[in-house]
PDB file of C-alpha atoms in Angstrom:
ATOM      1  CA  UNK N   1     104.401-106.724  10.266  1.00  0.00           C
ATOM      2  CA  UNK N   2     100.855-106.024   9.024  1.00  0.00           C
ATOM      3  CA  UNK N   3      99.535-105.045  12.487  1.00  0.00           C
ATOM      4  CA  UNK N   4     102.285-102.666  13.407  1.00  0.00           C
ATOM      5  CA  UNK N   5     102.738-101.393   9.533  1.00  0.00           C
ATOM      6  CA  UNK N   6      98.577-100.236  10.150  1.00  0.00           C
ATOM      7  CA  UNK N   7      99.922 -98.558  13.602  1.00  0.00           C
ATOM      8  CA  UNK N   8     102.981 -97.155  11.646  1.00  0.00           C
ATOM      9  CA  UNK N   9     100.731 -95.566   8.783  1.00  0.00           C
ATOM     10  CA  UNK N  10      98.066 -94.192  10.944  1.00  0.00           C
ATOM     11  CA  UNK N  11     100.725 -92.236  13.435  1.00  0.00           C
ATOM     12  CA  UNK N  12     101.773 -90.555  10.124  1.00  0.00           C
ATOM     13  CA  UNK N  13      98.366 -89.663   9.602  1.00  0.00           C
ATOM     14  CA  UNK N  14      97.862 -87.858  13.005  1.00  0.00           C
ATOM     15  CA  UNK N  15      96.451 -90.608  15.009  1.00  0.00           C
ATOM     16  CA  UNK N  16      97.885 -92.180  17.970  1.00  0.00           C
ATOM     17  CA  UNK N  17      98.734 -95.969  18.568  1.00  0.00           C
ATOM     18  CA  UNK N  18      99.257 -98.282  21.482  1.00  0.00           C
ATOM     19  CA  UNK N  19     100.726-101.776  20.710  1.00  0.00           C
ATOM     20  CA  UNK N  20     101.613-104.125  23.343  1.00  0.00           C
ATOM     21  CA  UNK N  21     103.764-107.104  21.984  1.00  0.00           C
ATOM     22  CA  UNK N  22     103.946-110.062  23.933  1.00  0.00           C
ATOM     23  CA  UNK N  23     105.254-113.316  23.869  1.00  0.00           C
ATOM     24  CA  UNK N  24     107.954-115.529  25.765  1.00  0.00           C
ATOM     25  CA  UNK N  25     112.029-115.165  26.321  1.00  0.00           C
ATOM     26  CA  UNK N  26     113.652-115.608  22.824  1.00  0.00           C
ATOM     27  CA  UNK N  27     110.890-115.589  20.807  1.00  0.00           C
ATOM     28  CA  UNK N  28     111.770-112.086  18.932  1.00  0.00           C
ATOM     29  CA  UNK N  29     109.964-109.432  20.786  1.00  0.00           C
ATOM     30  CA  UNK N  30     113.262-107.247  21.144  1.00  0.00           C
ATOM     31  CA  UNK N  31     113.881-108.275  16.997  1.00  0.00           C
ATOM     32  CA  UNK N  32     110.263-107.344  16.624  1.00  0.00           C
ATOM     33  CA  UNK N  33     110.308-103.892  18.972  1.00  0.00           C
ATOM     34  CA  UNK N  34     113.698-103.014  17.030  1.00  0.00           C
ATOM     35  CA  UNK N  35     112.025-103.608  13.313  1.00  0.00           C
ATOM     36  CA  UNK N  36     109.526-101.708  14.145  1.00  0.00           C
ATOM     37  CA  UNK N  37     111.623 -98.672  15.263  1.00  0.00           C
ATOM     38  CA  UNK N  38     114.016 -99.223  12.012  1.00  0.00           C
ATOM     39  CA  UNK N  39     110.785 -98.962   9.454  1.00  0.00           C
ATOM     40  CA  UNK N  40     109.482 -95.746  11.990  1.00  0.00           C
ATOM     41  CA  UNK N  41     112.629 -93.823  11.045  1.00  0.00           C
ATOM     42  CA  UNK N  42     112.975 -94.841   7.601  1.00  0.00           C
ATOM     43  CA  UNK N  43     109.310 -92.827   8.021  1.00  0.00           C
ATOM     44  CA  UNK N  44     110.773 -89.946   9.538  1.00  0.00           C
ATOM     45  CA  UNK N  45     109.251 -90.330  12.792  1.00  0.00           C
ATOM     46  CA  UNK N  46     111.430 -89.131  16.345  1.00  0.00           C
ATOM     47  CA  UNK N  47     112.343 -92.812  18.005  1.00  0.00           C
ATOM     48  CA  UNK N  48     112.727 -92.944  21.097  1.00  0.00           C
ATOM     49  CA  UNK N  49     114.111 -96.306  22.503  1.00  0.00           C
ATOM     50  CA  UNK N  50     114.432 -97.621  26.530  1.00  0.00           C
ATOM     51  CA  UNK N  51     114.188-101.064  28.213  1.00  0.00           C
ATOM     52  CA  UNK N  52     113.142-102.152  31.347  1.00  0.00           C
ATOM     53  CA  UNK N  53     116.047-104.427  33.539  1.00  0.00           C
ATOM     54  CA  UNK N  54     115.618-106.918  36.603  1.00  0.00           C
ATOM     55  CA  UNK N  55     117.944-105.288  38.166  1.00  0.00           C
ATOM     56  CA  UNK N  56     116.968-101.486  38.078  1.00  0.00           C
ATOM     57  CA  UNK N  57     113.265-102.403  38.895  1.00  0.00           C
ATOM     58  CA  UNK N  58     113.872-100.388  42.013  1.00  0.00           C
ATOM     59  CA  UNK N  59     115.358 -97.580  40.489  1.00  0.00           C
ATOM     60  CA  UNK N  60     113.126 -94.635  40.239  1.00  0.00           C
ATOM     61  CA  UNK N  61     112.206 -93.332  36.743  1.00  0.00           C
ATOM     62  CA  UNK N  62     114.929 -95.265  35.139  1.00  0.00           C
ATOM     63  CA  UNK N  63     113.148 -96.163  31.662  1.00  0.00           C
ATOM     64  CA  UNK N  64     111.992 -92.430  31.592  1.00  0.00           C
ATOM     65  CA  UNK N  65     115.600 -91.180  31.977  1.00  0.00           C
ATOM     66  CA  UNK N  66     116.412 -93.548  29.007  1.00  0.00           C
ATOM     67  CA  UNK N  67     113.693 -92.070  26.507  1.00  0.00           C
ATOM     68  CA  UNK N  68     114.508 -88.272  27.780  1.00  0.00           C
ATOM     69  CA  UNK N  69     118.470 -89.020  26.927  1.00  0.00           C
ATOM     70  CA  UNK N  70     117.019 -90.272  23.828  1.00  0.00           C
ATOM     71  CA  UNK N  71     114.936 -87.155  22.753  1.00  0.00           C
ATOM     72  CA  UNK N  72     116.879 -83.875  21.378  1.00  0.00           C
ATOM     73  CA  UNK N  73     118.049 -82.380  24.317  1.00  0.00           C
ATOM     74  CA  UNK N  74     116.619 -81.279  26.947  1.00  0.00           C
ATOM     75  CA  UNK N  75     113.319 -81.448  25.332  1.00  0.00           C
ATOM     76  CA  UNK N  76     111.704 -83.690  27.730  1.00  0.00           C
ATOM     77  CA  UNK N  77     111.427 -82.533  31.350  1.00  0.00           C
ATOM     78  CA  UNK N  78     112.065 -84.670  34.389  1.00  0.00           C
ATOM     79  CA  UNK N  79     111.012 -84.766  37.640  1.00  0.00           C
ATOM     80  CA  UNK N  80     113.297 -82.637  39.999  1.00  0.00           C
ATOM     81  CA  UNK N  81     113.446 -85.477  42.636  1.00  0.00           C
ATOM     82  CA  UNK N  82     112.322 -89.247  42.320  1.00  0.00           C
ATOM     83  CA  UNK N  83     110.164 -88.104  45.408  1.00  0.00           C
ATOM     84  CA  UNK N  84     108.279 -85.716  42.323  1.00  0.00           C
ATOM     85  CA  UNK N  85     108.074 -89.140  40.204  1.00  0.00           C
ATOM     86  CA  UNK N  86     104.399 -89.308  40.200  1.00  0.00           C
ATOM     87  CA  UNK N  87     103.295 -85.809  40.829  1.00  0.00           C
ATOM     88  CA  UNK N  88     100.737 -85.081  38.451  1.00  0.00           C
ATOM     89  CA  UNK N  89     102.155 -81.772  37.200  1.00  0.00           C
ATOM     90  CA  UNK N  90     105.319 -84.126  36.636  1.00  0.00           C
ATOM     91  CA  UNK N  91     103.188 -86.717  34.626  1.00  0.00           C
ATOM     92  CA  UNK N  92     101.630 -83.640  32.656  1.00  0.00           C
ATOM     93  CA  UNK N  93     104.370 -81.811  31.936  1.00  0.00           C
ATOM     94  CA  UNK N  94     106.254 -84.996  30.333  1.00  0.00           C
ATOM     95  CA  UNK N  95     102.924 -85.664  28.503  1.00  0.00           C
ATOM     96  CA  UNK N  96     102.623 -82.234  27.406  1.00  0.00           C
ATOM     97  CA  UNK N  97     106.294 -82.123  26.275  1.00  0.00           C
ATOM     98  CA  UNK N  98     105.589 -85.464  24.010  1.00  0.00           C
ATOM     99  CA  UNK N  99     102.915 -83.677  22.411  1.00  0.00           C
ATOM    100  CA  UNK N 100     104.788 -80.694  21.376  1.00  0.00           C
ATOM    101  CA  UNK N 101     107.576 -82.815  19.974  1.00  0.00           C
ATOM    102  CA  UNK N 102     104.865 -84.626  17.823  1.00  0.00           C
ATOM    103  CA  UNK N 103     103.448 -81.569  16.123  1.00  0.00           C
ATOM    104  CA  UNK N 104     107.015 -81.188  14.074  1.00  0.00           C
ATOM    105  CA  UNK N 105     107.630 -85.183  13.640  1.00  0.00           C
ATOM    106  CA  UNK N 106     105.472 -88.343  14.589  1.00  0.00           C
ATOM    107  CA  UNK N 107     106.741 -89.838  17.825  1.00  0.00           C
ATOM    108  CA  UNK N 108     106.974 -93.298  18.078  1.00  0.00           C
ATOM    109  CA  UNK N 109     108.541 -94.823  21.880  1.00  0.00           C
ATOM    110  CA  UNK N 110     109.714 -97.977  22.134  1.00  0.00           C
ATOM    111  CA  UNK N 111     109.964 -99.840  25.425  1.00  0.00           C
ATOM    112  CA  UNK N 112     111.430-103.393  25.747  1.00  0.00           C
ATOM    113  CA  UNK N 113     110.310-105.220  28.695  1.00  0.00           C
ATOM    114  CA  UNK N 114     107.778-103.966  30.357  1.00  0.00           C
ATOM    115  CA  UNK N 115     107.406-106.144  32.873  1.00  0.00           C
ATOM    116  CA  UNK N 116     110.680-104.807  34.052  1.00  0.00           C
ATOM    117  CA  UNK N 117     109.997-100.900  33.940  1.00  0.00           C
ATOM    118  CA  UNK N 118     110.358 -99.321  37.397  1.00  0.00           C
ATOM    119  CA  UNK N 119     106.443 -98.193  38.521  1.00  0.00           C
ATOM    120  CA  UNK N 120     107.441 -94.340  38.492  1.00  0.00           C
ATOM    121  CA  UNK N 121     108.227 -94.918  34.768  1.00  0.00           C
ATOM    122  CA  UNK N 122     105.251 -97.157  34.388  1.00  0.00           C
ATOM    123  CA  UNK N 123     103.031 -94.094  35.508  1.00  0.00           C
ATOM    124  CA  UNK N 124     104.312 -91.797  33.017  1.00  0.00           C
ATOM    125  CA  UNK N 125     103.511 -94.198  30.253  1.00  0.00           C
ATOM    126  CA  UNK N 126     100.425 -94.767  31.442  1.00  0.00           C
ATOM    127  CA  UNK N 127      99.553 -91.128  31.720  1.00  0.00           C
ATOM    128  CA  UNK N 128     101.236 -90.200  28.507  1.00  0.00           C
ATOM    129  CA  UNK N 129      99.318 -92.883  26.395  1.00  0.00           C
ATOM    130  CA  UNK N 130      96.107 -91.434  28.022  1.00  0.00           C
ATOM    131  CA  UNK N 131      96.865 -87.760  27.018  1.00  0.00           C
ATOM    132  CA  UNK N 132      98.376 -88.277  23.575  1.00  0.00           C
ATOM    133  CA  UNK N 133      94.990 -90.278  21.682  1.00  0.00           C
ATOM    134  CA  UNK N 134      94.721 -87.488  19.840  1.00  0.00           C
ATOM    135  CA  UNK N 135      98.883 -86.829  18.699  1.00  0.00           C
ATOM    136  CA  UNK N 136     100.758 -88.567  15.919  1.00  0.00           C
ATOM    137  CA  UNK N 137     102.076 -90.487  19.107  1.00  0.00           C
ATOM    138  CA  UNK N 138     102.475 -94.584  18.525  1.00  0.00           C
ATOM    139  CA  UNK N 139     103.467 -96.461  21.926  1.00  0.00           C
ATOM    140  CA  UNK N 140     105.290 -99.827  21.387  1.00  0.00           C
ATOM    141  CA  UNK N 141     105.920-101.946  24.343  1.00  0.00           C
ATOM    142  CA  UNK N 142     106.723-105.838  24.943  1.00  0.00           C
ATOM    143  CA  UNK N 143     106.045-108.258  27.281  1.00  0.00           C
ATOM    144  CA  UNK N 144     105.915-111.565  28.723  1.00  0.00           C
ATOM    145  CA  UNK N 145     102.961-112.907  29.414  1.00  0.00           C
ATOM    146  CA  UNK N 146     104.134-114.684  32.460  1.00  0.00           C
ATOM    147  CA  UNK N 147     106.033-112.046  34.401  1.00  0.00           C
ATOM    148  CA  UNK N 148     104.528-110.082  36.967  1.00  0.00           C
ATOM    149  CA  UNK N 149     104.625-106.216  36.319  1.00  0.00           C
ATOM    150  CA  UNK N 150     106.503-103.819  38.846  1.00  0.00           C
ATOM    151  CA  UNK N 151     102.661-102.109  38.974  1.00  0.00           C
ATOM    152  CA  UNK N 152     100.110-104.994  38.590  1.00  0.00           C
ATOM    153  CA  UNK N 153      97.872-102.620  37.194  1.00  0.00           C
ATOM    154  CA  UNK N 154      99.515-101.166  34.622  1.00  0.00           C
ATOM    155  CA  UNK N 155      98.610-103.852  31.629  1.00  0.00           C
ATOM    156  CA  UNK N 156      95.113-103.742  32.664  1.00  0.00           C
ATOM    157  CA  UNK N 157      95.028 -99.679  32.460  1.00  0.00           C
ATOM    158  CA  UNK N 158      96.505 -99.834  29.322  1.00  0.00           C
ATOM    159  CA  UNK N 159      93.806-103.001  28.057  1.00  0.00           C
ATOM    160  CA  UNK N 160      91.240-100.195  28.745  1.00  0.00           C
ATOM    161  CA  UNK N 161      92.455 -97.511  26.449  1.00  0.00           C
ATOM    162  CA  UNK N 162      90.329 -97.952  23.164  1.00  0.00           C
ATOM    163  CA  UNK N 163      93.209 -97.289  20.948  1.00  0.00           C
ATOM    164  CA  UNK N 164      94.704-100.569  22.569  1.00  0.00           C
ATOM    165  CA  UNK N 165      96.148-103.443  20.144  1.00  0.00           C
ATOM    166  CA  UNK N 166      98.072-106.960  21.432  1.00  0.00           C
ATOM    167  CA  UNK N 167      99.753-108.287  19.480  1.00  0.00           C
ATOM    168  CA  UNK N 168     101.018-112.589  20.901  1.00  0.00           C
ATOM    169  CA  UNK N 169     104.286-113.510  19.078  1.00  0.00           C
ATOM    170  CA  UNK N 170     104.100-117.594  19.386  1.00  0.00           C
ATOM    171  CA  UNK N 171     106.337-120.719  18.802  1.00  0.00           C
ATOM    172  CA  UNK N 172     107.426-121.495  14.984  1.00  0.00           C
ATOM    173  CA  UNK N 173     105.366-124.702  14.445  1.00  0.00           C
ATOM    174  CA  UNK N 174     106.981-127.525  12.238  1.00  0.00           C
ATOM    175  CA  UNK N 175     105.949-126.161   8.876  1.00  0.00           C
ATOM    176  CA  UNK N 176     107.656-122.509   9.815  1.00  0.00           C
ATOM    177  CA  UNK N 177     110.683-124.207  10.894  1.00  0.00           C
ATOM    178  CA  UNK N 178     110.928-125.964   7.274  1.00  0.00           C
ATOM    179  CA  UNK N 179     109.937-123.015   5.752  1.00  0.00           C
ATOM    180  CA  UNK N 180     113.017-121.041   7.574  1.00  0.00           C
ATOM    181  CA  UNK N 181     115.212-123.719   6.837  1.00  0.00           C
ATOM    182  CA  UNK N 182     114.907-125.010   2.712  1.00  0.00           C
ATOM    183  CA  UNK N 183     117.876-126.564   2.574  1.00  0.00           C
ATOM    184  CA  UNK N 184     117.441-128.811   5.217  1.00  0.00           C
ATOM    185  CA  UNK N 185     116.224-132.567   4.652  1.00  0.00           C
ATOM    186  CA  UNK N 186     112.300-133.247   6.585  1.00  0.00           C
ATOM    187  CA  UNK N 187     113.644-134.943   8.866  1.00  0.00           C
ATOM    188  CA  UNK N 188     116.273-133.224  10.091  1.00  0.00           C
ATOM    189  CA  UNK N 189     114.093-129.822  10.537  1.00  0.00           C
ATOM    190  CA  UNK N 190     111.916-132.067  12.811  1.00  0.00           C
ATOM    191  CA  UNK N 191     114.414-132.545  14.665  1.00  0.00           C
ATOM    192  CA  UNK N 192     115.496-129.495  15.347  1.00  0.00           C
ATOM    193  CA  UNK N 193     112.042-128.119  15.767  1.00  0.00           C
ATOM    194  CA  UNK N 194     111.910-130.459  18.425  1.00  0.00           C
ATOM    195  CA  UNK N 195     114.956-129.923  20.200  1.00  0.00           C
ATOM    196  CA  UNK N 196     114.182-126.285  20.366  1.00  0.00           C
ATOM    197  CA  UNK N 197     110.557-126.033  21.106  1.00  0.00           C
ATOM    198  CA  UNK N 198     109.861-123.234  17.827  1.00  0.00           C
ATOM    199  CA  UNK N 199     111.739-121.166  19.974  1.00  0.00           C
ATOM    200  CA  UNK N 200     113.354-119.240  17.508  1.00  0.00           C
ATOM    201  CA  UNK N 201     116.157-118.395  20.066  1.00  0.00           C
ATOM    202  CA  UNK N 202     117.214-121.393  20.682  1.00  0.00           C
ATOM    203  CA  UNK N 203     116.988-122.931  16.647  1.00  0.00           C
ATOM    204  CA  UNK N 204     119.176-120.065  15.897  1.00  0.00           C
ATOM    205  CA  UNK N 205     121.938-121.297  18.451  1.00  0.00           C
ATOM    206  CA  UNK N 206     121.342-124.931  17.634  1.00  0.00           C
ATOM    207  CA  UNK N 207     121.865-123.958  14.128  1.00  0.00           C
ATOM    208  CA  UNK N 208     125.538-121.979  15.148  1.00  0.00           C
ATOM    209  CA  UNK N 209     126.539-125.578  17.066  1.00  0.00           C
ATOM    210  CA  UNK N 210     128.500-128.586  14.903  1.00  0.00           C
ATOM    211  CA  UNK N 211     126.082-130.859  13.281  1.00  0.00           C
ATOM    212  CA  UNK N 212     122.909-129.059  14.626  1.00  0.00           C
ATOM    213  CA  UNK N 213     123.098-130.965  17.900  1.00  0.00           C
ATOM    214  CA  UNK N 214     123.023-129.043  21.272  1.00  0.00           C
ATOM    215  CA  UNK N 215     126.105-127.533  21.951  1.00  0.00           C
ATOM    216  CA  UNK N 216     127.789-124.636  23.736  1.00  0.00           C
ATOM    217  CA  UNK N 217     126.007-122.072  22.128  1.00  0.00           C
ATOM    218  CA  UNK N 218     122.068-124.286  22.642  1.00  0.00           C
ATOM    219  CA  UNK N 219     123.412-124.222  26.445  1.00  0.00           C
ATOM    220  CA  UNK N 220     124.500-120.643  26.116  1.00  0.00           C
ATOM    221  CA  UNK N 221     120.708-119.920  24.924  1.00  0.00           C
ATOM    222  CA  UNK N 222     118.944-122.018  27.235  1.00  0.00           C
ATOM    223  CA  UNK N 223     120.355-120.103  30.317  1.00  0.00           C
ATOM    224  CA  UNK N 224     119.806-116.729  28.810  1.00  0.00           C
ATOM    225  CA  UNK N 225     116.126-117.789  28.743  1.00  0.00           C
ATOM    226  CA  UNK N 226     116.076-119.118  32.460  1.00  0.00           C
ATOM    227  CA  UNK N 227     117.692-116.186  33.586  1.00  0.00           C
ATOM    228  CA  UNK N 228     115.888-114.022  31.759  1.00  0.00           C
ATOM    229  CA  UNK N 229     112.597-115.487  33.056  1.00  0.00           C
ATOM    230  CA  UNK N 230     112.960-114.138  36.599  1.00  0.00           C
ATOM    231  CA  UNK N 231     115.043-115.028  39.724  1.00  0.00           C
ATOM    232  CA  UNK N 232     112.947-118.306  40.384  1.00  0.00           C
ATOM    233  CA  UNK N 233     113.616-119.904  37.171  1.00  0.00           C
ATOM    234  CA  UNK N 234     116.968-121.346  37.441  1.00  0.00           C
ATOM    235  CA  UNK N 235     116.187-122.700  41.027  1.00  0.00           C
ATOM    236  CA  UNK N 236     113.477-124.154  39.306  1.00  0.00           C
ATOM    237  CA  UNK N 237     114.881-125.492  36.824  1.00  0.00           C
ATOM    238  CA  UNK N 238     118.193-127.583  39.173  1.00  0.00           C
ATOM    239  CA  UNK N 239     117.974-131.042  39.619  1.00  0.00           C
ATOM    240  CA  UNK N 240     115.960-131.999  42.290  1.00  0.00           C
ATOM    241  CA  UNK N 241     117.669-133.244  45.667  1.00  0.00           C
ATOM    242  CA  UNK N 242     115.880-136.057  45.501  1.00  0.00           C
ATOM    243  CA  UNK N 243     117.500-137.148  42.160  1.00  0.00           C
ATOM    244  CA  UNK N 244     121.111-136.024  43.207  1.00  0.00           C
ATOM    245  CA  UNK N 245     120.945-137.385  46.606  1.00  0.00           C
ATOM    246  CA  UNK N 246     119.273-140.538  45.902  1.00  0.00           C
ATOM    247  CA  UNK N 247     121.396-143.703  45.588  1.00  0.00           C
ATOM    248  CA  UNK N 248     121.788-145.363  42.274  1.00  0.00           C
ATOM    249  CA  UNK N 249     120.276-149.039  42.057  1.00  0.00           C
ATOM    250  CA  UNK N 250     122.440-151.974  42.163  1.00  0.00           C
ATOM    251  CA  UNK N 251     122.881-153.776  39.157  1.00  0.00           C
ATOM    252  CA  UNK N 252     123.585-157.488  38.518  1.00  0.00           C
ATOM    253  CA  UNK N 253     127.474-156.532  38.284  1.00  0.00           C
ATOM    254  CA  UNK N 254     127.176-155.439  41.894  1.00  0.00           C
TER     255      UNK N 254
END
């Protein structure tokens, strides 16, 4: 938490942050983003919270709904029509608005899943990350590193923002997986360090199922992570026809 405890100090002080956390399905971005917003509170700092969803990619200002119905009411402004989304007195007004709310409290505004926020949204971000480098404004967003954004060019307009930090959340390797797990014998941890890849998702439901073999609740976790992936994944990841079609070889028994 070093990285985002830095981030965390400095909004305090007056300056503004931008962390993008990345890393892939179940390996504790959401945990992370939520952490994060716990020790910004315990500050005294406004949190506002909102997620990006598959399915409302195609909904108009969706995630920025989410953060105004978050804020003290009415507080934030809106666009009056999604046609307005991306009007730049809309994007400067929200931006101004975010400011002002800053000067009583820092602001820190957490998005999960970026890779999921509807453009219009994205835009606002954007904008509001470029016009607040000088508020008590932090910006905490996560991502995968293998989705494709709903505006290509967002992550690369936020890269170029010099108050920019990344921040990769990896695999536990074998030694992390030991560590987590004391009373465990070696080679048992192995094992399931293997079975689950070090993704911490999917140890934590192997560790829920009898015996620490994969069960219901490994399978449960394995879909979530296909699913959550994108719409390709679990197409991708069905037998192939060629295995369920082909015939089985003969054996000696006939």
């Amino acid at each position: 938490m070093s990285v985002s405890a830095a981030l965390l100090d400095g909004c305090a002080e007056g300056k503004a942050g931008l962390l993008l956390v990345e890393g892939a399905v179940g390996c504790g971005k959401s945990e992370f983003l939520e952490t994060v917003a716990a020790h910004a509170e315990d500050r005294g700092a406004l949190v506002l919270r909102a997620g990006g969803a598959a399915t409302e990619r195609g909904r108009r200002l969706g995630v920025l709904r989410r953060l105004a119905a978050d804020a003290p009411p009415g507080s934030l402004p809106l666009p009056a029509s999604p046609d307005d989304a991306e009007d730049p007195l809309a994007l400067r007004d929200f931006a101004v608005a975010v400011r002002e709310l800053s000067a009583t409290a820092p602001v820190v505004i957490c998005v999960d899943d970026l890779h999921h926020v509807d453009e219009s949204s994205g835009r606002h971000l954007l904008h509001l990350a470029r016009e607040t480098r000088r508020a008590p404004v932090l910006l905490v967003l996560t991502a995968s590193p293998h989705e494709h954004d709903s505006d290509p060019l967002l992550r690369t307009e936020l890269l170029r923002l010099p108050h920019f930090v990344r921040l990769r959340l990896g695999r536990l390797t074998p030694d992390a997986v030991r560590a987590a797990l004391p009373g465990r014998a070696e080679a048992e941890a192995a094992l399931l360090h293997e079975a689950s890849g070090g993704n911490p998702l999917l140890l934590r439901a192997l560790l829920q199922d009898p015996g620490g073999r994969p069960g219901d609740a490994y399978a449960r976790a394995v879909l979530t992570c296909l699913h959550r992936c994108g719409p390709a994944t679990p197409d991708s990841a069905r037998p192939s026809p060629y295995w369920t079609a082909r015939p089985r070889p003969r054996t000696s028994h006939g």
